[in-house]
Amino acid sequence: MSQATICQSCGTALPPGAKFCTTCGAAVAATPGSKAAPTPPPEGTAAPPHTAESAPFDPVAGKASPSVPPPTPSSWQSPGVAMSPTQVQPPPGYTGGAPIGGMPPPLAQAAPSRAGSSRNTLAGLLVLLGAAVVAVGSFLTWVEVNRGAGVETGTGWDTVNGEMGDGPLVVGVAVIAAALGGVMLSGQRSMVIKLLALVASLAALGITIYELLDVSRAEFPANAGIGLWLMLGGSIAAVVGSLLGETR
C-alpha cells in the first residue's frame, strides 16, 4: 500500500501518487520506492523513431555546426606528391597559349620586317636593271672619231687591228650580274650572293672606265659614244644595288 506524501513546502498531507500540492501548488518530490513503473504506450501507437545524433553545439557561433562529410580520396592528394606537367591535359578545343600545367612553347621565329624586304627588292632591281643597261650599251656606239672626211663610229663588237673589242666580255659580265640580281630579287639574303653581285658590277664598271680612258687617248679627235655612257650608268646602279643587298 502506498504511503501518504507530505508537501515539503507547507506540510499538507497529500494523497498517494500526488505530484502537486493541493494547497500551495508546489511540486511534490517522489518518495523512495514510490516511483511508478512506466506506463506502456497504448496499442496501435508506434514508438518514436530513433533519430540521428544531433550535431555538436558550437559555443562560439551559438548554434549547432553542420556536419561535413569527410573528403573522398579522389578530391585530395597526399602531401609531398607533386603533379607532373604531363598529367594535366588541356580541355577539348583549347588552341592558344601554353598547355595547362606545362611550359610555354618556344617563341616563333620573327618574320622579316616589311622594310627589310622592300630594301632587298630594291637592291635586286638595281642590279638586274643596271646589268641589262650595260648589256644593251655594249651593242651601241662606243666611240666617234672625226677624221676630217667624216665621222666614224665603233662598238665593242668591232674588230680593230685583227682583235675583237671588249663587247663579248661586257655582255658576259652583265649576264652574271643580272642573274645574281634576279636571285636577290627573289628574296635570297646571302652574303655570297651579295659579294658575287658586287664583283660582277665592279667588273662592268672597271671595263667601262677603261674604255672611256682609251677613247680620251685616241690619236685622232674622238668622243665617247652613247653606249659607253649607258654602260657607265648601268654599272654604277648595279654596284649601288649590290651594296644595298641584305644578308642573314
PDB file of C-alpha atoms in Angstrom:
ATOM      1  CA  MET A   1       0.000   0.000   0.000  1.00  0.00           C
ATOM      2  CA  SER A   2       1.329   3.453  -0.876  1.00  0.00           C
ATOM      3  CA  GLN A   3       2.321   5.826   1.900  1.00  0.00           C
ATOM      4  CA  ALA A   4       0.911   9.341   2.219  1.00  0.00           C
ATOM      5  CA  THR A   5       3.004  12.077   0.792  1.00  0.00           C
ATOM      6  CA  ILE A   6       3.825  15.226   2.815  1.00  0.00           C
ATOM      7  CA  CYS A   7       4.332  18.545   0.988  1.00  0.00           C
ATOM      8  CA  GLN A   8       7.774  19.823   1.784  1.00  0.00           C
ATOM      9  CA  SER A   9       6.612  23.449   1.410  1.00  0.00           C
ATOM     10  CA  CYS A  10       3.501  23.718   3.548  1.00  0.00           C
ATOM     11  CA  GLY A  11       3.359  20.321   5.306  1.00  0.00           C
ATOM     12  CA  THR A  12      -0.054  19.390   3.940  1.00  0.00           C
ATOM     13  CA  ALA A  13      -0.736  15.671   3.725  1.00  0.00           C
ATOM     14  CA  LEU A  14      -1.318  14.685   0.161  1.00  0.00           C
ATOM     15  CA  PRO A  15      -2.921  11.582  -1.273  1.00  0.00           C
ATOM     16  CA  PRO A  16      -0.645   8.878  -2.549  1.00  0.00           C
ATOM     17  CA  GLY A  17       0.686   9.490  -6.090  1.00  0.00           C
ATOM     18  CA  ALA A  18       0.047  13.260  -5.950  1.00  0.00           C
ATOM     19  CA  LYS A  19       2.554  15.263  -7.951  1.00  0.00           C
ATOM     20  CA  PHE A  20       1.497  18.777  -6.900  1.00  0.00           C
ATOM     21  CA  CYS A  21       0.368  20.144  -3.554  1.00  0.00           C
ATOM     22  CA  THR A  22      -3.338  20.905  -3.485  1.00  0.00           C
ATOM     23  CA  THR A  23      -2.726  23.792  -1.083  1.00  0.00           C
ATOM     24  CA  CYS A  24       0.373  25.635  -2.287  1.00  0.00           C
ATOM     25  CA  GLY A  25       0.761  24.080  -5.735  1.00  0.00           C
ATOM     26  CA  ALA A  26       4.407  23.127  -5.175  1.00  0.00           C
ATOM     27  CA  ALA A  27       5.789  20.098  -6.954  1.00  0.00           C
ATOM     28  CA  VAL A  28       5.949  17.040  -4.793  1.00  0.00           C
ATOM     29  CA  ALA A  29       9.169  15.017  -4.780  1.00  0.00           C
ATOM     30  CA  ALA A  30       8.680  11.333  -5.230  1.00  0.00           C
ATOM     31  CA  THR A  31       9.487   9.262  -2.181  1.00  0.00           C
ATOM     32  CA  PRO A  32      11.789   6.251  -2.414  1.00  0.00           C
ATOM     33  CA  GLY A  33      10.019   3.154  -3.533  1.00  0.00           C
ATOM     34  CA  SER A  34       7.011   5.091  -4.757  1.00  0.00           C
ATOM     35  CA  LYS A  35       8.205   5.558  -8.345  1.00  0.00           C
ATOM     36  CA  ALA A  36       5.637   4.011 -10.590  1.00  0.00           C
ATOM     37  CA  ALA A  37       6.589   1.810 -13.450  1.00  0.00           C
ATOM     38  CA  PRO A  38       6.484   3.470 -16.856  1.00  0.00           C
ATOM     39  CA  THR A  39       3.145   3.169 -18.498  1.00  0.00           C
ATOM     40  CA  PRO A  40       3.391   1.205 -21.722  1.00  0.00           C
ATOM     41  CA  PRO A  41       2.200   3.033 -24.819  1.00  0.00           C
ATOM     42  CA  PRO A  42      -1.278   2.222 -25.924  1.00  0.00           C
ATOM     43  CA  GLU A  43      -1.765  -0.368 -28.540  1.00  0.00           C
ATOM     44  CA  GLY A  44      -1.584   0.905 -32.110  1.00  0.00           C
ATOM     45  CA  THR A  45       0.842   3.709 -31.243  1.00  0.00           C
ATOM     46  CA  ALA A  46       4.299   3.312 -32.773  1.00  0.00           C
ATOM     47  CA  ALA A  47       7.358   4.195 -30.788  1.00  0.00           C
ATOM     48  CA  PRO A  48       9.107   7.387 -31.894  1.00  0.00           C
ATOM     49  CA  PRO A  49      11.764   6.608 -34.484  1.00  0.00           C
ATOM     50  CA  HIS A  50      15.351   6.799 -33.485  1.00  0.00           C
ATOM     51  CA  THR A  51      16.868   9.986 -34.841  1.00  0.00           C
ATOM     52  CA  ALA A  52      20.479  10.546 -35.712  1.00  0.00           C
ATOM     53  CA  GLU A  53      22.692  12.166 -33.170  1.00  0.00           C
ATOM     54  CA  SER A  54      22.365  15.894 -33.334  1.00  0.00           C
ATOM     55  CA  ALA A  55      25.307  17.974 -34.471  1.00  0.00           C
ATOM     56  CA  PRO A  56      27.672  19.187 -31.730  1.00  0.00           C
ATOM     57  CA  PHE A  57      26.868  22.552 -30.284  1.00  0.00           C
ATOM     58  CA  ASP A  58      29.290  25.326 -31.245  1.00  0.00           C
ATOM     59  CA  PRO A  59      29.683  27.666 -28.241  1.00  0.00           C
ATOM     60  CA  VAL A  60      31.274  30.398 -30.373  1.00  0.00           C
ATOM     61  CA  ALA A  61      28.677  30.566 -33.128  1.00  0.00           C
ATOM     62  CA  GLY A  62      25.816  29.777 -30.759  1.00  0.00           C
ATOM     63  CA  LYS A  63      24.357  27.116 -32.992  1.00  0.00           C
ATOM     64  CA  ALA A  64      24.984  23.588 -33.968  1.00  0.00           C
ATOM     65  CA  SER A  65      27.749  23.126 -36.518  1.00  0.00           C
ATOM     66  CA  PRO A  66      26.608  21.464 -39.714  1.00  0.00           C
ATOM     67  CA  SER A  67      28.086  18.074 -40.134  1.00  0.00           C
ATOM     68  CA  VAL A  68      30.592  17.982 -43.003  1.00  0.00           C
ATOM     69  CA  PRO A  69      31.308  14.645 -44.659  1.00  0.00           C
ATOM     70  CA  PRO A  70      34.972  13.674 -44.856  1.00  0.00           C
ATOM     71  CA  PRO A  71      36.693  14.307 -48.204  1.00  0.00           C
ATOM     72  CA  THR A  72      36.724  11.466 -50.650  1.00  0.00           C
ATOM     73  CA  PRO A  73      40.093  10.042 -51.758  1.00  0.00           C
ATOM     74  CA  SER A  74      39.634  11.461 -55.286  1.00  0.00           C
ATOM     75  CA  SER A  75      39.260  15.080 -54.056  1.00  0.00           C
ATOM     76  CA  TRP A  76      42.547  15.329 -52.222  1.00  0.00           C
ATOM     77  CA  GLN A  77      46.103  14.289 -52.770  1.00  0.00           C
ATOM     78  CA  SER A  78      48.752  13.058 -50.410  1.00  0.00           C
ATOM     79  CA  PRO A  79      51.104  15.848 -49.283  1.00  0.00           C
ATOM     80  CA  GLY A  80      54.505  15.911 -50.904  1.00  0.00           C
ATOM     81  CA  VAL A  81      53.323  14.389 -54.188  1.00  0.00           C
ATOM     82  CA  ALA A  82      53.590  16.979 -56.996  1.00  0.00           C
ATOM     83  CA  MET A  83      51.755  16.564 -60.250  1.00  0.00           C
ATOM     84  CA  SER A  84      53.933  16.491 -63.309  1.00  0.00           C
ATOM     85  CA  PRO A  85      53.162  18.839 -66.227  1.00  0.00           C
ATOM     86  CA  THR A  86      52.270  15.862 -68.378  1.00  0.00           C
ATOM     87  CA  GLN A  87      49.475  14.771 -66.000  1.00  0.00           C
ATOM     88  CA  VAL A  88      47.314  17.803 -66.836  1.00  0.00           C
ATOM     89  CA  GLN A  89      45.838  17.885 -70.317  1.00  0.00           C
ATOM     90  CA  PRO A  90      44.263  20.967 -71.947  1.00  0.00           C
ATOM     91  CA  PRO A  91      40.481  20.921 -72.330  1.00  0.00           C
ATOM     92  CA  PRO A  92      38.974  19.987 -75.702  1.00  0.00           C
ATOM     93  CA  GLY A  93      39.114  22.823 -78.214  1.00  0.00           C
ATOM     94  CA  TYR A  94      41.989  24.610 -76.452  1.00  0.00           C
ATOM     95  CA  THR A  95      44.137  26.182 -79.193  1.00  0.00           C
ATOM     96  CA  GLY A  96      46.093  29.101 -77.763  1.00  0.00           C
ATOM     97  CA  GLY A  97      48.838  29.659 -75.218  1.00  0.00           C
ATOM     98  CA  ALA A  98      50.857  27.141 -73.281  1.00  0.00           C
ATOM     99  CA  PRO A  99      49.388  23.763 -72.207  1.00  0.00           C
ATOM    100  CA  ILE A 100      47.810  23.772 -68.731  1.00  0.00           C
ATOM    101  CA  GLY A 101      50.497  22.929 -66.198  1.00  0.00           C
ATOM    102  CA  GLY A 102      53.195  22.838 -68.883  1.00  0.00           C
ATOM    103  CA  MET A 103      55.908  25.093 -70.128  1.00  0.00           C
ATOM    104  CA  PRO A 104      55.160  27.801 -72.729  1.00  0.00           C
ATOM    105  CA  PRO A 105      56.062  26.935 -76.324  1.00  0.00           C
ATOM    106  CA  PRO A 106      59.271  28.381 -77.752  1.00  0.00           C
ATOM    107  CA  LEU A 107      58.973  31.734 -79.377  1.00  0.00           C
ATOM    108  CA  ALA A 108      58.337  31.511 -83.084  1.00  0.00           C
ATOM    109  CA  GLN A 109      60.954  32.939 -85.347  1.00  0.00           C
ATOM    110  CA  ALA A 110      60.180  36.549 -86.120  1.00  0.00           C
ATOM    111  CA  ALA A 111      59.132  37.214 -89.680  1.00  0.00           C
ATOM    112  CA  PRO A 112      61.324  39.565 -91.694  1.00  0.00           C
ATOM    113  CA  SER A 113      60.244  43.162 -91.489  1.00  0.00           C
ATOM    114  CA  ARG A 114      58.469  44.824 -94.376  1.00  0.00           C
ATOM    115  CA  ALA A 115      61.176  47.500 -94.557  1.00  0.00           C
ATOM    116  CA  GLY A 116      63.928  44.885 -94.907  1.00  0.00           C
ATOM    117  CA  SER A 117      62.014  43.046 -97.636  1.00  0.00           C
ATOM    118  CA  SER A 118      61.461  46.283 -99.586  1.00  0.00           C
ATOM    119  CA  ARG A 119      65.139  47.149 -99.327  1.00  0.00           C
ATOM    120  CA  ASN A 120      66.225  43.767-100.672  1.00  0.00           C
ATOM    121  CA  THR A 121      63.716  44.078-103.525  1.00  0.00           C
ATOM    122  CA  LEU A 122      65.117  47.489-104.456  1.00  0.00           C
ATOM    123  CA  ALA A 123      68.669  46.122-104.372  1.00  0.00           C
ATOM    124  CA  GLY A 124      67.776  43.231-106.671  1.00  0.00           C
ATOM    125  CA  LEU A 125      66.039  45.573-109.123  1.00  0.00           C
ATOM    126  CA  LEU A 126      69.038  47.914-109.277  1.00  0.00           C
ATOM    127  CA  VAL A 127      71.459  45.072-110.001  1.00  0.00           C
ATOM    128  CA  LEU A 128      69.180  43.429-112.565  1.00  0.00           C
ATOM    129  CA  LEU A 129      68.255  46.597-114.461  1.00  0.00           C
ATOM    130  CA  GLY A 130      71.773  48.005-114.259  1.00  0.00           C
ATOM    131  CA  ALA A 131      73.223  44.827-115.763  1.00  0.00           C
ATOM    132  CA  ALA A 132      70.617  44.918-118.545  1.00  0.00           C
ATOM    133  CA  VAL A 133      71.569  48.506-119.413  1.00  0.00           C
ATOM    134  CA  VAL A 134      75.253  47.534-119.521  1.00  0.00           C
ATOM    135  CA  ALA A 135      74.490  44.675-121.913  1.00  0.00           C
ATOM    136  CA  VAL A 136      72.470  46.956-124.202  1.00  0.00           C
ATOM    137  CA  GLY A 137      75.207  49.606-124.156  1.00  0.00           C
ATOM    138  CA  SER A 138      77.764  47.078-125.393  1.00  0.00           C
ATOM    139  CA  PHE A 139      75.954  46.934-128.763  1.00  0.00           C
ATOM    140  CA  LEU A 140      75.680  50.728-129.160  1.00  0.00           C
ATOM    141  CA  THR A 141      78.312  53.268-130.224  1.00  0.00           C
ATOM    142  CA  TRP A 142      81.378  53.373-128.017  1.00  0.00           C
ATOM    143  CA  VAL A 143      83.464  55.894-129.890  1.00  0.00           C
ATOM    144  CA  GLU A 144      83.008  58.610-132.513  1.00  0.00           C
ATOM    145  CA  VAL A 145      86.164  59.597-134.449  1.00  0.00           C
ATOM    146  CA  ASN A 146      86.343  62.719-136.643  1.00  0.00           C
ATOM    147  CA  ARG A 147      88.895  62.195-139.438  1.00  0.00           C
ATOM    148  CA  GLY A 148      88.036  65.318-141.401  1.00  0.00           C
ATOM    149  CA  ALA A 149      86.341  63.491-144.233  1.00  0.00           C
ATOM    150  CA  GLY A 150      83.607  62.260-141.927  1.00  0.00           C
ATOM    151  CA  VAL A 151      82.759  60.749-138.555  1.00  0.00           C
ATOM    152  CA  GLU A 152      83.480  57.106-137.940  1.00  0.00           C
ATOM    153  CA  THR A 153      81.811  55.144-135.151  1.00  0.00           C
ATOM    154  CA  GLY A 154      82.720  51.915-133.425  1.00  0.00           C
ATOM    155  CA  THR A 155      81.210  49.473-130.928  1.00  0.00           C
ATOM    156  CA  GLY A 156      82.599  46.881-128.591  1.00  0.00           C
ATOM    157  CA  TRP A 157      81.940  44.215-131.185  1.00  0.00           C
ATOM    158  CA  ASP A 158      84.082  45.753-133.929  1.00  0.00           C
ATOM    159  CA  THR A 159      87.443  44.308-134.880  1.00  0.00           C
ATOM    160  CA  VAL A 160      90.422  46.678-134.667  1.00  0.00           C
ATOM    161  CA  ASN A 161      93.813  45.539-135.999  1.00  0.00           C
ATOM    162  CA  GLY A 162      92.512  41.970-136.065  1.00  0.00           C
ATOM    163  CA  GLU A 163      91.312  41.988-132.470  1.00  0.00           C
ATOM    164  CA  MET A 164      87.725  41.853-131.267  1.00  0.00           C
ATOM    165  CA  GLY A 165      86.612  44.583-128.913  1.00  0.00           C
ATOM    166  CA  ASP A 166      85.524  44.052-125.309  1.00  0.00           C
ATOM    167  CA  GLY A 167      81.859  43.738-126.196  1.00  0.00           C
ATOM    168  CA  PRO A 168      81.626  39.953-125.535  1.00  0.00           C
ATOM    169  CA  LEU A 169      83.390  40.369-122.191  1.00  0.00           C
ATOM    170  CA  VAL A 170      80.998  43.132-121.169  1.00  0.00           C
ATOM    171  CA  VAL A 171      77.961  41.028-122.091  1.00  0.00           C
ATOM    172  CA  GLY A 172      79.271  38.028-120.121  1.00  0.00           C
ATOM    173  CA  VAL A 173      79.807  40.128-117.001  1.00  0.00           C
ATOM    174  CA  ALA A 174      76.382  41.741-117.430  1.00  0.00           C
ATOM    175  CA  VAL A 175      74.649  38.353-117.703  1.00  0.00           C
ATOM    176  CA  ILE A 176      76.290  37.155-114.473  1.00  0.00           C
ATOM    177  CA  ALA A 177      75.317  40.346-112.644  1.00  0.00           C
ATOM    178  CA  ALA A 178      71.740  40.128-113.941  1.00  0.00           C
ATOM    179  CA  ALA A 179      71.398  36.519-112.753  1.00  0.00           C
ATOM    180  CA  LEU A 180      72.633  37.445-109.290  1.00  0.00           C
ATOM    181  CA  GLY A 181      70.259  40.411-109.223  1.00  0.00           C
ATOM    182  CA  GLY A 182      67.382  38.049-110.005  1.00  0.00           C
ATOM    183  CA  VAL A 183      68.381  35.838-107.082  1.00  0.00           C
ATOM    184  CA  MET A 184      68.398  38.855-104.776  1.00  0.00           C
ATOM    185  CA  LEU A 185      65.018  39.930-106.135  1.00  0.00           C
ATOM    186  CA  SER A 186      63.538  36.522-105.280  1.00  0.00           C
ATOM    187  CA  GLY A 187      64.182  37.148-101.575  1.00  0.00           C
ATOM    188  CA  GLN A 188      67.514  35.362-101.073  1.00  0.00           C
ATOM    189  CA  ARG A 189      69.640  37.146 -98.469  1.00  0.00           C
ATOM    190  CA  SER A 190      73.090  35.644 -98.661  1.00  0.00           C
ATOM    191  CA  MET A 191      76.499  37.210 -98.172  1.00  0.00           C
ATOM    192  CA  VAL A 192      77.896  35.076-101.004  1.00  0.00           C
ATOM    193  CA  ILE A 193      75.244  36.304-103.462  1.00  0.00           C
ATOM    194  CA  LYS A 194      75.836  39.897-102.417  1.00  0.00           C
ATOM    195  CA  LEU A 195      79.624  39.646-102.856  1.00  0.00           C
ATOM    196  CA  LEU A 196      79.354  37.932-106.249  1.00  0.00           C
ATOM    197  CA  ALA A 197      76.931  40.590-107.494  1.00  0.00           C
ATOM    198  CA  LEU A 198      79.267  43.305-106.251  1.00  0.00           C
ATOM    199  CA  VAL A 199      82.266  41.744-108.016  1.00  0.00           C
ATOM    200  CA  ALA A 200      80.372  41.431-111.325  1.00  0.00           C
ATOM    201  CA  SER A 201      79.105  45.015-111.074  1.00  0.00           C
ATOM    202  CA  LEU A 202      82.580  46.354-110.283  1.00  0.00           C
ATOM    203  CA  ALA A 203      83.978  44.405-113.240  1.00  0.00           C
ATOM    204  CA  ALA A 204      81.465  46.045-115.592  1.00  0.00           C
ATOM    205  CA  LEU A 205      82.286  49.453-114.114  1.00  0.00           C
ATOM    206  CA  GLY A 206      86.018  48.839-114.481  1.00  0.00           C
ATOM    207  CA  ILE A 207      85.712  47.844-118.150  1.00  0.00           C
ATOM    208  CA  THR A 208      83.608  50.937-118.860  1.00  0.00           C
ATOM    209  CA  ILE A 209      86.123  53.283-117.218  1.00  0.00           C
ATOM    210  CA  TYR A 210      88.960  51.635-119.134  1.00  0.00           C
ATOM    211  CA  GLU A 211      87.134  52.160-122.453  1.00  0.00           C
ATOM    212  CA  LEU A 212      86.410  55.802-121.629  1.00  0.00           C
ATOM    213  CA  LEU A 213      90.095  56.416-120.890  1.00  0.00           C
ATOM    214  CA  ASP A 214      91.054  54.630-124.106  1.00  0.00           C
ATOM    215  CA  VAL A 215      88.823  56.978-126.107  1.00  0.00           C
ATOM    216  CA  SER A 216      90.396  60.019-124.461  1.00  0.00           C
ATOM    217  CA  ARG A 217      93.890  58.790-125.524  1.00  0.00           C
ATOM    218  CA  ALA A 218      92.999  58.294-129.207  1.00  0.00           C
ATOM    219  CA  GLU A 219      95.376  59.756-131.853  1.00  0.00           C
ATOM    220  CA  PHE A 220      92.518  61.470-133.615  1.00  0.00           C
ATOM    221  CA  PRO A 221      89.838  63.665-132.077  1.00  0.00           C
ATOM    222  CA  ALA A 222      87.303  61.217-130.621  1.00  0.00           C
ATOM    223  CA  ASN A 223      84.290  61.316-128.369  1.00  0.00           C
ATOM    224  CA  ALA A 224      82.726  58.630-126.209  1.00  0.00           C
ATOM    225  CA  GLY A 225      79.516  57.273-127.710  1.00  0.00           C
ATOM    226  CA  ILE A 226      76.131  56.683-126.112  1.00  0.00           C
ATOM    227  CA  GLY A 227      76.968  53.042-125.493  1.00  0.00           C
ATOM    228  CA  LEU A 228      79.792  53.809-123.035  1.00  0.00           C
ATOM    229  CA  TRP A 229      77.671  56.329-121.148  1.00  0.00           C
ATOM    230  CA  LEU A 230      74.862  53.805-120.777  1.00  0.00           C
ATOM    231  CA  MET A 231      77.360  51.225-119.568  1.00  0.00           C
ATOM    232  CA  LEU A 232      78.706  53.710-117.018  1.00  0.00           C
ATOM    233  CA  GLY A 233      75.258  54.483-115.586  1.00  0.00           C
ATOM    234  CA  GLY A 234      74.169  50.841-115.565  1.00  0.00           C
ATOM    235  CA  SER A 235      77.317  49.597-113.848  1.00  0.00           C
ATOM    236  CA  ILE A 236      77.072  52.281-111.157  1.00  0.00           C
ATOM    237  CA  ALA A 237      73.439  51.322-110.484  1.00  0.00           C
ATOM    238  CA  ALA A 238      74.445  47.655-110.217  1.00  0.00           C
ATOM    239  CA  VAL A 239      77.208  48.494-107.723  1.00  0.00           C
ATOM    240  CA  VAL A 240      74.794  50.502-105.557  1.00  0.00           C
ATOM    241  CA  GLY A 241      72.258  47.680-105.647  1.00  0.00           C
ATOM    242  CA  SER A 242      74.888  45.151-104.604  1.00  0.00           C
ATOM    243  CA  LEU A 243      75.824  47.292-101.612  1.00  0.00           C
ATOM    244  CA  LEU A 244      72.168  47.655-100.583  1.00  0.00           C
ATOM    245  CA  GLY A 245      71.569  43.908-100.588  1.00  0.00           C
ATOM    246  CA  GLU A 246      70.821  42.383 -97.190  1.00  0.00           C
ATOM    247  CA  THR A 247      72.391  39.317 -95.654  1.00  0.00           C
ATOM    248  CA  ARG A 248      71.180  36.984 -92.920  1.00  0.00           C
TER     249      ARG A 248
END
